Each structure stands twice: as structure tokens, then as C-alpha cells.
Coordinates of C-alpha atoms in Angstrom, one line a residue:
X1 CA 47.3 45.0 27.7
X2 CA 45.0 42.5 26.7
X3 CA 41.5 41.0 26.8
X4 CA 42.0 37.7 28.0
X5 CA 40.4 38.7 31.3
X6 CA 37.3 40.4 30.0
X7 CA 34.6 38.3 29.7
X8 CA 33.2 38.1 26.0
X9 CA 29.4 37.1 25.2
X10 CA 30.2 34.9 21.9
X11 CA 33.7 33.6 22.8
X12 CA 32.9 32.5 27.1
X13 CA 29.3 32.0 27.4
X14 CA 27.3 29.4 25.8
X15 CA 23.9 31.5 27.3
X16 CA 20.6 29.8 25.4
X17 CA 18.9 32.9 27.1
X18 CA 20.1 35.9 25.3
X19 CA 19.1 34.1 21.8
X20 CA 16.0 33.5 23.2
X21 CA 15.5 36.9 23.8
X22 CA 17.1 37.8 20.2
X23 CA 14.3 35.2 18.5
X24 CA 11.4 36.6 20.6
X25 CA 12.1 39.9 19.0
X26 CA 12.1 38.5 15.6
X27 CA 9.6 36.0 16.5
X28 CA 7.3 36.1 13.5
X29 CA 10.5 35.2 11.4
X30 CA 11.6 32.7 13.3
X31 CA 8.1 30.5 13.4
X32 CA 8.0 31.5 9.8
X33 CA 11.5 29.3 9.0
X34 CA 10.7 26.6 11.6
X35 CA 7.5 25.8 10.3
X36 CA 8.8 25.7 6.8
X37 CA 11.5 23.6 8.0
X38 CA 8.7 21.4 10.0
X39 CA 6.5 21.1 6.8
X40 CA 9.5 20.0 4.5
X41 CA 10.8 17.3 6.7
X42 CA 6.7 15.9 6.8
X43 CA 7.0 15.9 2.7
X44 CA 10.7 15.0 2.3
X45 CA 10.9 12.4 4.5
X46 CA 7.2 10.8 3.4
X47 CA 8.4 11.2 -0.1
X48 CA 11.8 9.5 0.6
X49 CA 9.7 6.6 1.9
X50 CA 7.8 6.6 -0.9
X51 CA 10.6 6.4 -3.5
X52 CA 12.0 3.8 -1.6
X53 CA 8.8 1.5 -1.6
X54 CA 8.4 1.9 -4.9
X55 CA 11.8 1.2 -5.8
X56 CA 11.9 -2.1 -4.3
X57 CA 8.5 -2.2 -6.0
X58 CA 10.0 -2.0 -9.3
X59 CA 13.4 -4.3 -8.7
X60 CA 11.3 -7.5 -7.9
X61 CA 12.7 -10.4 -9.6
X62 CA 10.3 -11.5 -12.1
X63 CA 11.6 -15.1 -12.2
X64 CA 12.0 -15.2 -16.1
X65 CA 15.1 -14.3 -18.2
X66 CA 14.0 -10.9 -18.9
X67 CA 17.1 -9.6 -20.6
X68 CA 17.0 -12.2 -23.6
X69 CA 13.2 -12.9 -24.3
X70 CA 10.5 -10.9 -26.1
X71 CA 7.2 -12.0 -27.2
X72 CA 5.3 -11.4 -30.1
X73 CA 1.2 -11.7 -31.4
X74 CA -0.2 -13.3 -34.6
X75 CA -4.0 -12.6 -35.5
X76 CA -5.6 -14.7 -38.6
X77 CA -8.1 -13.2 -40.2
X78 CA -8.6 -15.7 -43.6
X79 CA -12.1 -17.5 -43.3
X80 CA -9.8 -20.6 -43.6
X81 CA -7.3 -20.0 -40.9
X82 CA -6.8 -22.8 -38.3
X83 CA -4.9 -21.3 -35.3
X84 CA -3.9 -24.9 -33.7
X85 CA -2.0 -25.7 -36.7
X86 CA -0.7 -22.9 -37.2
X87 CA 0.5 -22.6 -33.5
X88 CA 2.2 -25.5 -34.1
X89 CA 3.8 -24.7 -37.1
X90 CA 4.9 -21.1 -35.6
X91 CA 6.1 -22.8 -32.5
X92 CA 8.4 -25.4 -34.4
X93 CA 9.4 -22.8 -37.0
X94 CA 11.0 -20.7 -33.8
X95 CA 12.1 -23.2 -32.4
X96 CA 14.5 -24.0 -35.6
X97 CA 15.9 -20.6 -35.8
X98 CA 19.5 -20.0 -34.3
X99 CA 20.2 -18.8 -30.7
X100 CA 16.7 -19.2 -29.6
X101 CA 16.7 -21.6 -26.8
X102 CA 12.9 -21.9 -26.3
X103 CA 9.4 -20.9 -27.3
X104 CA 5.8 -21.2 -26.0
X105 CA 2.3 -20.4 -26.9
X106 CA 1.4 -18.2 -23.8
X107 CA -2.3 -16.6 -22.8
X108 CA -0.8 -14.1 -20.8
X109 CA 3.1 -12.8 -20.4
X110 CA 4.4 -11.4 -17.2
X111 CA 4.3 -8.1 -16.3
X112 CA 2.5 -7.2 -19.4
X113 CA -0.5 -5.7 -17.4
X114 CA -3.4 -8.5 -19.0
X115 CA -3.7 -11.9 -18.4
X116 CA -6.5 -14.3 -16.5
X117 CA -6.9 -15.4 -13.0
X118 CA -8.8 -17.5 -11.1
X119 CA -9.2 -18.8 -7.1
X120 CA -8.0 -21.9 -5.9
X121 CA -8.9 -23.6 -2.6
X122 CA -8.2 -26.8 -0.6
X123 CA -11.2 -27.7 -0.1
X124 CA -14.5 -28.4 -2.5
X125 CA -17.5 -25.8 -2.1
X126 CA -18.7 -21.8 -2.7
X127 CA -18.6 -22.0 1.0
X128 CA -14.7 -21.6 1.0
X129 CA -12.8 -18.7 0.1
X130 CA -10.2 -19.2 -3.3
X131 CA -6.9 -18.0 -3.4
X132 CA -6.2 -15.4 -6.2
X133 CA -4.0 -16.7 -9.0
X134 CA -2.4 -15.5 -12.5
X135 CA -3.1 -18.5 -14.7
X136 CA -0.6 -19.2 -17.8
X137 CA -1.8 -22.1 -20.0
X138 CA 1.8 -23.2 -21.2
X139 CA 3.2 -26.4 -22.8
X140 CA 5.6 -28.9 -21.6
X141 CA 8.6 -26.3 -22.9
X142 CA 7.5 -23.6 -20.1
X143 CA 9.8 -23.8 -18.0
X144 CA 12.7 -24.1 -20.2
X145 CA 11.3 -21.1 -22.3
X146 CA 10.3 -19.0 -18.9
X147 CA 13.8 -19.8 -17.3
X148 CA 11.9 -20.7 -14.2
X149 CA 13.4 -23.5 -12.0
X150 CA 11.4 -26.5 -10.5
X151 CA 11.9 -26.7 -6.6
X152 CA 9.7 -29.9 -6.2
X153 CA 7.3 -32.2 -8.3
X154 CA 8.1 -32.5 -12.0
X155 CA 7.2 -30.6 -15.2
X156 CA 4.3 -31.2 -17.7
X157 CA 4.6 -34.3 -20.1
X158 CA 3.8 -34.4 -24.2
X159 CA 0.4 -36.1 -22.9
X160 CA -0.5 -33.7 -20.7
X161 CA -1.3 -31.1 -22.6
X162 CA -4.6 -30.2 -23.9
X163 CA -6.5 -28.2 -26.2
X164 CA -8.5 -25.5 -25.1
X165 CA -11.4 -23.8 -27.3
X166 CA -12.9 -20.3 -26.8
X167 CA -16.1 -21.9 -25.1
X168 CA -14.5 -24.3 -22.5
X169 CA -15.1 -23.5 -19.1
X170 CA -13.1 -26.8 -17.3
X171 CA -9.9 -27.2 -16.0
X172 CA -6.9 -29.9 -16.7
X173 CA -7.1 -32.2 -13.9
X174 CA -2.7 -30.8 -13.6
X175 CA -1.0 -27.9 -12.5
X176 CA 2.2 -26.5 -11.4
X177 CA 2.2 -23.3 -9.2
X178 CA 4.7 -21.0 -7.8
X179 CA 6.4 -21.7 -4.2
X180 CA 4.7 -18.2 -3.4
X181 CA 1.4 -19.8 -4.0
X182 CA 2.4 -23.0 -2.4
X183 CA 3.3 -21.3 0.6
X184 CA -0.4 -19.4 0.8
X185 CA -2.4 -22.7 0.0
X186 CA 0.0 -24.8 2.7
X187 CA 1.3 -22.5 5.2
X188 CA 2.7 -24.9 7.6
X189 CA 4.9 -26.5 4.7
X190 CA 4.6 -25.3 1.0
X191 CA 7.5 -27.9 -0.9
X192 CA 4.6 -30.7 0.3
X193 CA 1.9 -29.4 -1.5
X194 CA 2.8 -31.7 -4.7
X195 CA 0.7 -34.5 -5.2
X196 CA -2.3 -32.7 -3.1
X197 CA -5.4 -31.4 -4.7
X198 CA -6.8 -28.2 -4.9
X199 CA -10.2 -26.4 -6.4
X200 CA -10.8 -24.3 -9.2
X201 CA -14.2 -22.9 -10.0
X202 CA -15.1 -24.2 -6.3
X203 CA -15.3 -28.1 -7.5
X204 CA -13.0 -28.7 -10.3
X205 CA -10.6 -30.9 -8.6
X206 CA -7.0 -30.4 -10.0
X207 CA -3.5 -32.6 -8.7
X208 CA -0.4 -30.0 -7.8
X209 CA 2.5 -32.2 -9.8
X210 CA 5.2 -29.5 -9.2
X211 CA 6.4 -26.2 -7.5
X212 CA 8.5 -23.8 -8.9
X213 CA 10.7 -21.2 -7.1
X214 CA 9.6 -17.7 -8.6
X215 CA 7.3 -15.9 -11.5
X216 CA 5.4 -12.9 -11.4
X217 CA 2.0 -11.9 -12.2
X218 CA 1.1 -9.7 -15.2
X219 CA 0.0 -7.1 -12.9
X220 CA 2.9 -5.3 -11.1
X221 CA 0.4 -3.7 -8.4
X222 CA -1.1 -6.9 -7.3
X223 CA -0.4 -7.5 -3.9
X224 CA -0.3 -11.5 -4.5
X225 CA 2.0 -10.9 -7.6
X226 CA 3.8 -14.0 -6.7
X227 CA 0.5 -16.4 -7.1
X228 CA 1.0 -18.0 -9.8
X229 CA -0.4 -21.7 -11.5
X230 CA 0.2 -23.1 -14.8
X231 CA -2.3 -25.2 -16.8
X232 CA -1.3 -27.8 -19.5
X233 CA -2.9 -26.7 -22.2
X234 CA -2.8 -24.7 -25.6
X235 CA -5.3 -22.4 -27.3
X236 CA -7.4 -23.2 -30.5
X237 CA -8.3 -20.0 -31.2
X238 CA -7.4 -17.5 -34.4
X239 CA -5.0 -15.3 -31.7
X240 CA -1.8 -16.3 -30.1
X241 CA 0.5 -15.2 -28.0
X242 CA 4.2 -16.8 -28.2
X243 CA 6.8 -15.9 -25.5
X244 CA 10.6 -16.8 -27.0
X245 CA 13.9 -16.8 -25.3
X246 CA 16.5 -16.5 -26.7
X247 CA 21.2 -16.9 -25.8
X248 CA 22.4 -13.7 -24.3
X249 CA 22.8 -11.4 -26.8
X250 CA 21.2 -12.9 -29.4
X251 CA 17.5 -11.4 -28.4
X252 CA 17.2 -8.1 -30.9
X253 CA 18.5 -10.2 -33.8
X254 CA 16.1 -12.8 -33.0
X255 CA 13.1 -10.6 -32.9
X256 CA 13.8 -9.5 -36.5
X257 CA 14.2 -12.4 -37.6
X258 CA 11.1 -14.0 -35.7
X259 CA 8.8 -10.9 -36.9
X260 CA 9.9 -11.5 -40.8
X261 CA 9.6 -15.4 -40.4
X262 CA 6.1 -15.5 -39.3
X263 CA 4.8 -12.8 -41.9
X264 CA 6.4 -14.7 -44.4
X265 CA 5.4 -17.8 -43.2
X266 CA 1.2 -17.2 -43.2
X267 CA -0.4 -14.3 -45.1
X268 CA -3.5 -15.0 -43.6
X269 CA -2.4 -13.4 -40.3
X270 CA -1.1 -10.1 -38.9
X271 CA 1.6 -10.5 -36.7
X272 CA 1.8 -7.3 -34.1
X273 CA 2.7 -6.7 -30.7
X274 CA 6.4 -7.1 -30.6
X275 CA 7.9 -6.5 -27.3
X276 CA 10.8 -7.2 -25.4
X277 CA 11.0 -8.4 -21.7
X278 CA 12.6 -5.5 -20.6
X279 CA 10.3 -3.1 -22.2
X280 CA 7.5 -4.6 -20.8
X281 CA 8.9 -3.9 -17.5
X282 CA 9.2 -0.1 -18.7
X283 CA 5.8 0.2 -19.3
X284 CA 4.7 -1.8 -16.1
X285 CA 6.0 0.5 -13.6
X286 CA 6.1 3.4 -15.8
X287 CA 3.6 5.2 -13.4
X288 CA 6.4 4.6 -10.5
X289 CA 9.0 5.9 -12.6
X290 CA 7.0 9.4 -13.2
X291 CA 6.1 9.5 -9.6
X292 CA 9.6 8.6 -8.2
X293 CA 11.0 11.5 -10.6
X294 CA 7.9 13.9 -9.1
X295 CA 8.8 13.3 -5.6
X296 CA 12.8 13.7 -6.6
X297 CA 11.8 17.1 -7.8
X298 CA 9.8 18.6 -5.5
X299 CA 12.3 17.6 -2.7
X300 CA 14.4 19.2 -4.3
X301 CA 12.7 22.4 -4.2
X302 CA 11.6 22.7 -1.3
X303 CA 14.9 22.0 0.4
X304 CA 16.3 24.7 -2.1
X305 CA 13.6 27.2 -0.7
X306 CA 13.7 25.8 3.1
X307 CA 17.7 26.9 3.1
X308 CA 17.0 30.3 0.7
X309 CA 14.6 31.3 3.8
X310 CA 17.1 30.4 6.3
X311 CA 19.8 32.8 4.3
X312 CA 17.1 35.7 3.9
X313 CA 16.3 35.5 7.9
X314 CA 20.1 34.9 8.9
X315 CA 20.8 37.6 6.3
X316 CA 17.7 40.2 7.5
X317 CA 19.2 39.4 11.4
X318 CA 22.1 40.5 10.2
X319 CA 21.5 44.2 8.8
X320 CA 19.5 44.6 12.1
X321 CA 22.1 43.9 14.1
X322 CA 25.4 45.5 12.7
X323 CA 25.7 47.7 15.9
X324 CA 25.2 44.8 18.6
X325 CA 28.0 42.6 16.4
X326 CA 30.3 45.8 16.3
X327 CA 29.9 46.7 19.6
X328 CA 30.3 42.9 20.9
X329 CA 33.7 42.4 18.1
X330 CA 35.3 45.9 19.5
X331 CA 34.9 44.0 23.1
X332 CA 37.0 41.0 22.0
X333 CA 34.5 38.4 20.3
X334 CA 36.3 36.3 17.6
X335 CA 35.0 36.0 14.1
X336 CA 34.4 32.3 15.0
X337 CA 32.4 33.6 18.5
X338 CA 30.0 35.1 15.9
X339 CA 29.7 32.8 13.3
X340 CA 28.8 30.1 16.5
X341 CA 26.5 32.3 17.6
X342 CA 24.1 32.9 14.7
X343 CA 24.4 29.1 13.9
X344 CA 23.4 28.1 17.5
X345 CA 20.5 30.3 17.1
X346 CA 20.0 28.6 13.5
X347 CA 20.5 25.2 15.4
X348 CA 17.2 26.4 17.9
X349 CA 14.9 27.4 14.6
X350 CA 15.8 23.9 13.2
X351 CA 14.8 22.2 16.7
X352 CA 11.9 23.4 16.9
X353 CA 11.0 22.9 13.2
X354 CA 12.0 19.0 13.3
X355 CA 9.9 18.3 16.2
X356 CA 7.0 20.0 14.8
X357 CA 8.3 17.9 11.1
X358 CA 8.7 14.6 13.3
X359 CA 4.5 15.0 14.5
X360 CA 3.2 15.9 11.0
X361 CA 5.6 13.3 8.8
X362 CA 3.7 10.3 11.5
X363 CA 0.4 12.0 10.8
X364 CA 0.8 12.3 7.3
X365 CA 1.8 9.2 7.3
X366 CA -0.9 7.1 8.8
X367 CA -3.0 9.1 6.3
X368 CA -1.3 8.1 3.7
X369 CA -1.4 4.4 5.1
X370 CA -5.1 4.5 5.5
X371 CA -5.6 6.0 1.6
X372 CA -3.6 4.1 -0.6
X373 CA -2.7 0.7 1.8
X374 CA 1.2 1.0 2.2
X375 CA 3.3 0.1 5.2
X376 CA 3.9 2.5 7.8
X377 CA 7.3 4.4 8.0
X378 CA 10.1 2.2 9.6
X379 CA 11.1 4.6 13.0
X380 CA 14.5 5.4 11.3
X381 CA 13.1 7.7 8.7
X382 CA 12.7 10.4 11.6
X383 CA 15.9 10.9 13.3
X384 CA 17.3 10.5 9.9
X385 CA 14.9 13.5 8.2
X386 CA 15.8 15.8 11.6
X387 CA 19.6 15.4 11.0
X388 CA 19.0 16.1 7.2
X389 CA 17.3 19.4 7.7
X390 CA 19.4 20.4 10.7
X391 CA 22.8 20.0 8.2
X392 CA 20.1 21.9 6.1
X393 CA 20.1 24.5 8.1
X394 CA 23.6 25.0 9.1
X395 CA 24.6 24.9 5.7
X396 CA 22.7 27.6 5.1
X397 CA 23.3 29.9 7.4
X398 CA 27.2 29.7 7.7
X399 CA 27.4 32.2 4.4
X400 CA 25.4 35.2 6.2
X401 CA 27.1 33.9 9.6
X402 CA 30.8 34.5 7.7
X403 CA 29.6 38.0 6.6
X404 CA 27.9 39.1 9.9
X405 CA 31.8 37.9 11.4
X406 CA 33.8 39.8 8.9
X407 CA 32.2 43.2 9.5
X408 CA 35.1 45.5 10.5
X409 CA 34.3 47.0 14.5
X410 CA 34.6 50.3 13.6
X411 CA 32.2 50.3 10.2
X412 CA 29.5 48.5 12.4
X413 CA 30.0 51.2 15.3
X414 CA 29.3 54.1 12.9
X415 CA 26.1 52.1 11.0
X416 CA 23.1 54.0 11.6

């Protein structure tokens, strides 16, 4: 004699009704694990958005060879100190030195987090509004020493280069600016903008003799990090700055050997500030590293507890219901009849808690658009977030699903 013919509740029917029933009696539960399941996917897949933003954030391209420069700071403080000749005579003293390839005297380094900007416009006049730009005041070796390539135009000449003291306020009548900034000054075509003018300080009339193809700002979370001009000109002033590069692999040697050389070379200065590229870019997006690793943990968590609820409510359905599984196993449900039955209802739960996540991860994230200025959430987060925490929550309730299946029919019968 067999079963075949008798029909059997987990292994023939498919009934959404009779789990209904089962979740209405447990209902408090049940909303319980969908809405923690609803408020994960809002912060999981808001923070996954996050991280990825500010990952792509902190892979820019800076435009220099970051990997084999540094820069480093000399300060005179003799009453006789002259900081144009001695510029001069740090710059050709690095210069000498074996496996650097360039050096400059720099106001400002990339992603360093200080420098100067200013507004440029194509027309004369307070009337118009200036485009914001990172200024570097750079020699005719920038380029060579920044790594940066020239798209259009040509570079700075020996004669073009001027002095500038702490107390000037104009301009050189040159500059060369990034395509970036090209492209915002001339929209409909940047490469033409060599040979135009532009405006500094609303009036100051200055001839665009080149483009280059990429440099950042020194501030990572400027929106117009790509704006970027440089001046022809060098600083008379008791600080400097000098930005070196140097072949691969010879960078850490050559920032020993720089640091020693200069002391050596001047007592009547400190030299300080000795920094790589690539640190520099530690510290710049430091802040994003700490938050990234924030939002990694407390993902984490809360998936950790979202499925630990989903194994105590599978588990606590379970202990309730040792009779109704005995009863329904000694009719002829299958172990597998079982273990589909208390994931379908699992599979319910989730539903509901991923639509619910799916309204609260847009709202959250128009608030967090309005706040702090980012881009909304591409439409593939979503459906990607519900199938997360739907595998989620069949992961975790396949363990107490396998226990409720292997209770023996006649030890459930007898449970009180």
C-alpha cells in the first residue's frame, strides 16, 4: 500500500493561503523580521552606493606621476637669506642628483589640501561670473617635472617666467590650463581655446598659449577638481615649496638624499615637510577611507542580525509547530516538502520587507541627495539590494528549515 494517491499539503499544493494563515497567527513576528529586513536594505544598499561614489572619488587620476615624486619645504630664517637665489641654487642642486628626472619650485602641490585659486572669465568686467581655478606658479620644467602631457599650444619659455614678490597682486600676461578647464571656459570646442584671452581679477587680460590633458586640484572634494591654470612665474619669498620626480624606483632614495643635500647645502634654513605623492593621496581621502571602512562594518552587522532574526523566528515557528509537522510527515510530506514550505513562507517575509526597503532606500536617498549634494542612486541598486536580502533570507532559514524536516513522525506526535 502506498501514499502516492493521498494528497499531501507540502509535497502537492503550492497554497499561498495556508501560510498566510500561519503568518497572521504569528503576525507580530513576522512584521518584526520584514521591517528589519526593509530597514537594512534602505542602509545597505544607500551605503553600497556610498562606498562606491567615494571609491571612484578616490581612484581619480591625478595627472602627475604619483608613484615616483615627493616634495619637500625649505624655510630661511637668517636675516641675510635671499630665497630667489637660493631657489635657484636648490633647484639646480636637484636637478644634478642621479635618477631625478625633474624639479620645480611649486606654490601649491596636488592633492595636498592648500594651494590658491582664482576665477577666470572670457570676458572683461565684475559684471561676469569667473570660473574657479587651482593656480600653480611653475617654471618652464613643469610639465616635464609634473608628467603632465600638452594636448595643444606649447609650454612656457626661459623668458617667460617671472618673479613674483609677497606684495604683487598682477598676473603674467601667459597661462597654460587644463583641457578640463578649457572645456568649461569654451564649451562648444576646448582644444581652440589657445591663443584666446581670458580675465583674471575681472580685467587682467592673460593669452591661453597651451592645454594640457589632466591635473588635479589640491583639494580632493572640489567639485571643479580638474580646473586647473598655470602661471609663469617663481616666488621671491624666504619659503619654497619644490615638487621632484624622480625614475621608477629611485623615489625613497632620492628623498634621502634630497632632505640631506639641502640641509647641508644652507644652514640658514629648515628644510620640513617631506612627503611623498602617494602619501599625500593617503591623507587626502583619508576621511573616505574611515567612512568607506564605517559603512563596510555596519553592513555587516546588520546583515549578521537581519539573518540571526530570521533563524530565531524560523527557529521559534518551529518549537510551535512540532505537532502540525509530525502530523503532516506521518501523512506522507517529504523532508524536502517541509524545508519548501518554511522557506516559501521565509520567501513572503522577505517580499514584503524589500518592497517596504525599496520605498525607504529612494527616500533616504533623496535625503541624502538634498544634504550633502551627491547623485541620486542609479535604478539598479534596487532590484539588486532585494535579491541580496532575499538570498539573505533563504540562507538563513534553510538551517532551522533542515531541523523542523528531520523531526522523526512519531517524537513530534507525542510533543506536548
Amino acid at each position: 500500500m502506498t501514499h502516492s494517491s493521498t494528497p499531501s499539503f507540502f509535497a502537492e499544493n503550492w497554497e499561498i493561503g495556508p501560510i498566510f494563515r500561519t503568518l497572521l497567527r504569528n503576525k507580530v513576528g513576522a512584521m518584526l523580521i520584514a521591517l528589519q529586513i526593509a530597514f537594512t536594505m534602505t542602509i545597505v544598499v544607500n551605503a553600497i552606493y556610498i562606498i562606491v561614489e567615494r571609491s571612484e572619488k578616490m581612484q581619480r587620476p591625478s595627472g602627475i606621476d604619483e608613484a615616483n615624486s615627493f616634495f619637500i619645504s625649505s624655510v630661511g630664517f637668517s636675516h641675510d637669506y635671499n630665497g630667489l637665489v637660493s631657489s635657484q641654487e636648490d633647484l639646480n642642486l636637484i636637478r644634478s642628483l642621479n635618477g631625478v628626472v625633474d624639479a620645480i619650485q611649486i606654490n601649491a602641490v596636488p592633492l595636498s589640501g592648500s594651494g590658491w585659486s582664482m576665477g577666470l572669465q572670457t570676458e572683461p568686467g565684475a559684471q561676469f561670473d569667473g570660473t574657479g581655478t587651482a593656480v600653480y606658479m611653475v617654471d618652464e620644467h613643469a610639465l616635464n617635472a609634473l608628467d603632465v602631457a600638452l594636448v595643444a599650444g606649447e609650454n612656457f619659455s626661459p623668458t617667460d617666467i617671472q618673479v613674483r614678490t609677497s606684495s604683487q597682486t598682477h598676473w603674467p600676461d601667459k597661462t597654460i590650463i587644463t583641457l578640463a578647464m578649457a572645456n568649461r571656459l569654451f564649451p562648444n570646442d576646448g582644444l581652440a581655446a589657445v591663443g584666446k584671452t581670458v580675465y583674471i581679477n575681472d580685467i587682467e587680460p592673460m593669452i591661453i598659449t597651451g592645454i594640457i590633458d589632466k591635473l588635479q586640484a589640491p583639494w580632493v572634494g572640489w567639485d571643479n577638481v580638474e580646473n586647473v591654470m598655470l602661471t609663469p612665474e617663481i616666488r621671491d619669498a624666504k619659503s619654497s615649496r619644490y615638487f621632484i620626480r624622480t625614475e621608477p624606483g629611485a623615489r625613497d632614495r632620492i628623498m634621502t638624499q634630497v632632505e640631506s643635500a639641502l640641509a647641508k647645502s644652507n644652514p640658514g634654513r629648515i628644510v620640513k615637510e617631506l612627503r611623498s605623492i602617494e602619501e599625500t593621496r593617503l591623507r587626502a581621502y583619508r576621511d573616505n577611507s574611515a567612512m568607506i571602512r564605517i559603512l563596510i562594518s555596519v553592513m555587516v552587522i546588520l546583515v549578521i542580525v537581519t539573518g540571526l532574526g530570521i533563524v530565531g523566528l524560523v527557529s521559534f515557528s518551529v518549537n510551535q509547530r512540532k505537532k502540525q509537522i509530525g502530523t503532516r510527515r506521518a501523512l506522507g510530506a517529504s523532508q524536502h516538502a517541509i524545508v519548501r514550505y518554511f522557506m516559501l513562507e521565509n520567501l513572503l517575509i522577505s517580499t514584503a520587507g524589500v518592497l517596504l526597503g525599496a520605498l525607504l532606500t529612494v527616500g533616504l536617498n533623496i535625503v541624502l541627495v538634498d544634504a550633502f549634494s551627491l547623485t541620486p542612486i542609479a535604478w539598479y541598486y534596487i532590484p539588486l539590494g532585494m535579491l541580496a536580502l532575499w538570498l539573505v533570507g533563504q540562507l538563513a532559514v534553510y538551517g532551522p528549515a533542515k531541523k523542523a524536516a528531520s523531526i522523526p513522525p512519531a517524537l513530534a506526535t507525542r510533543s506536548a
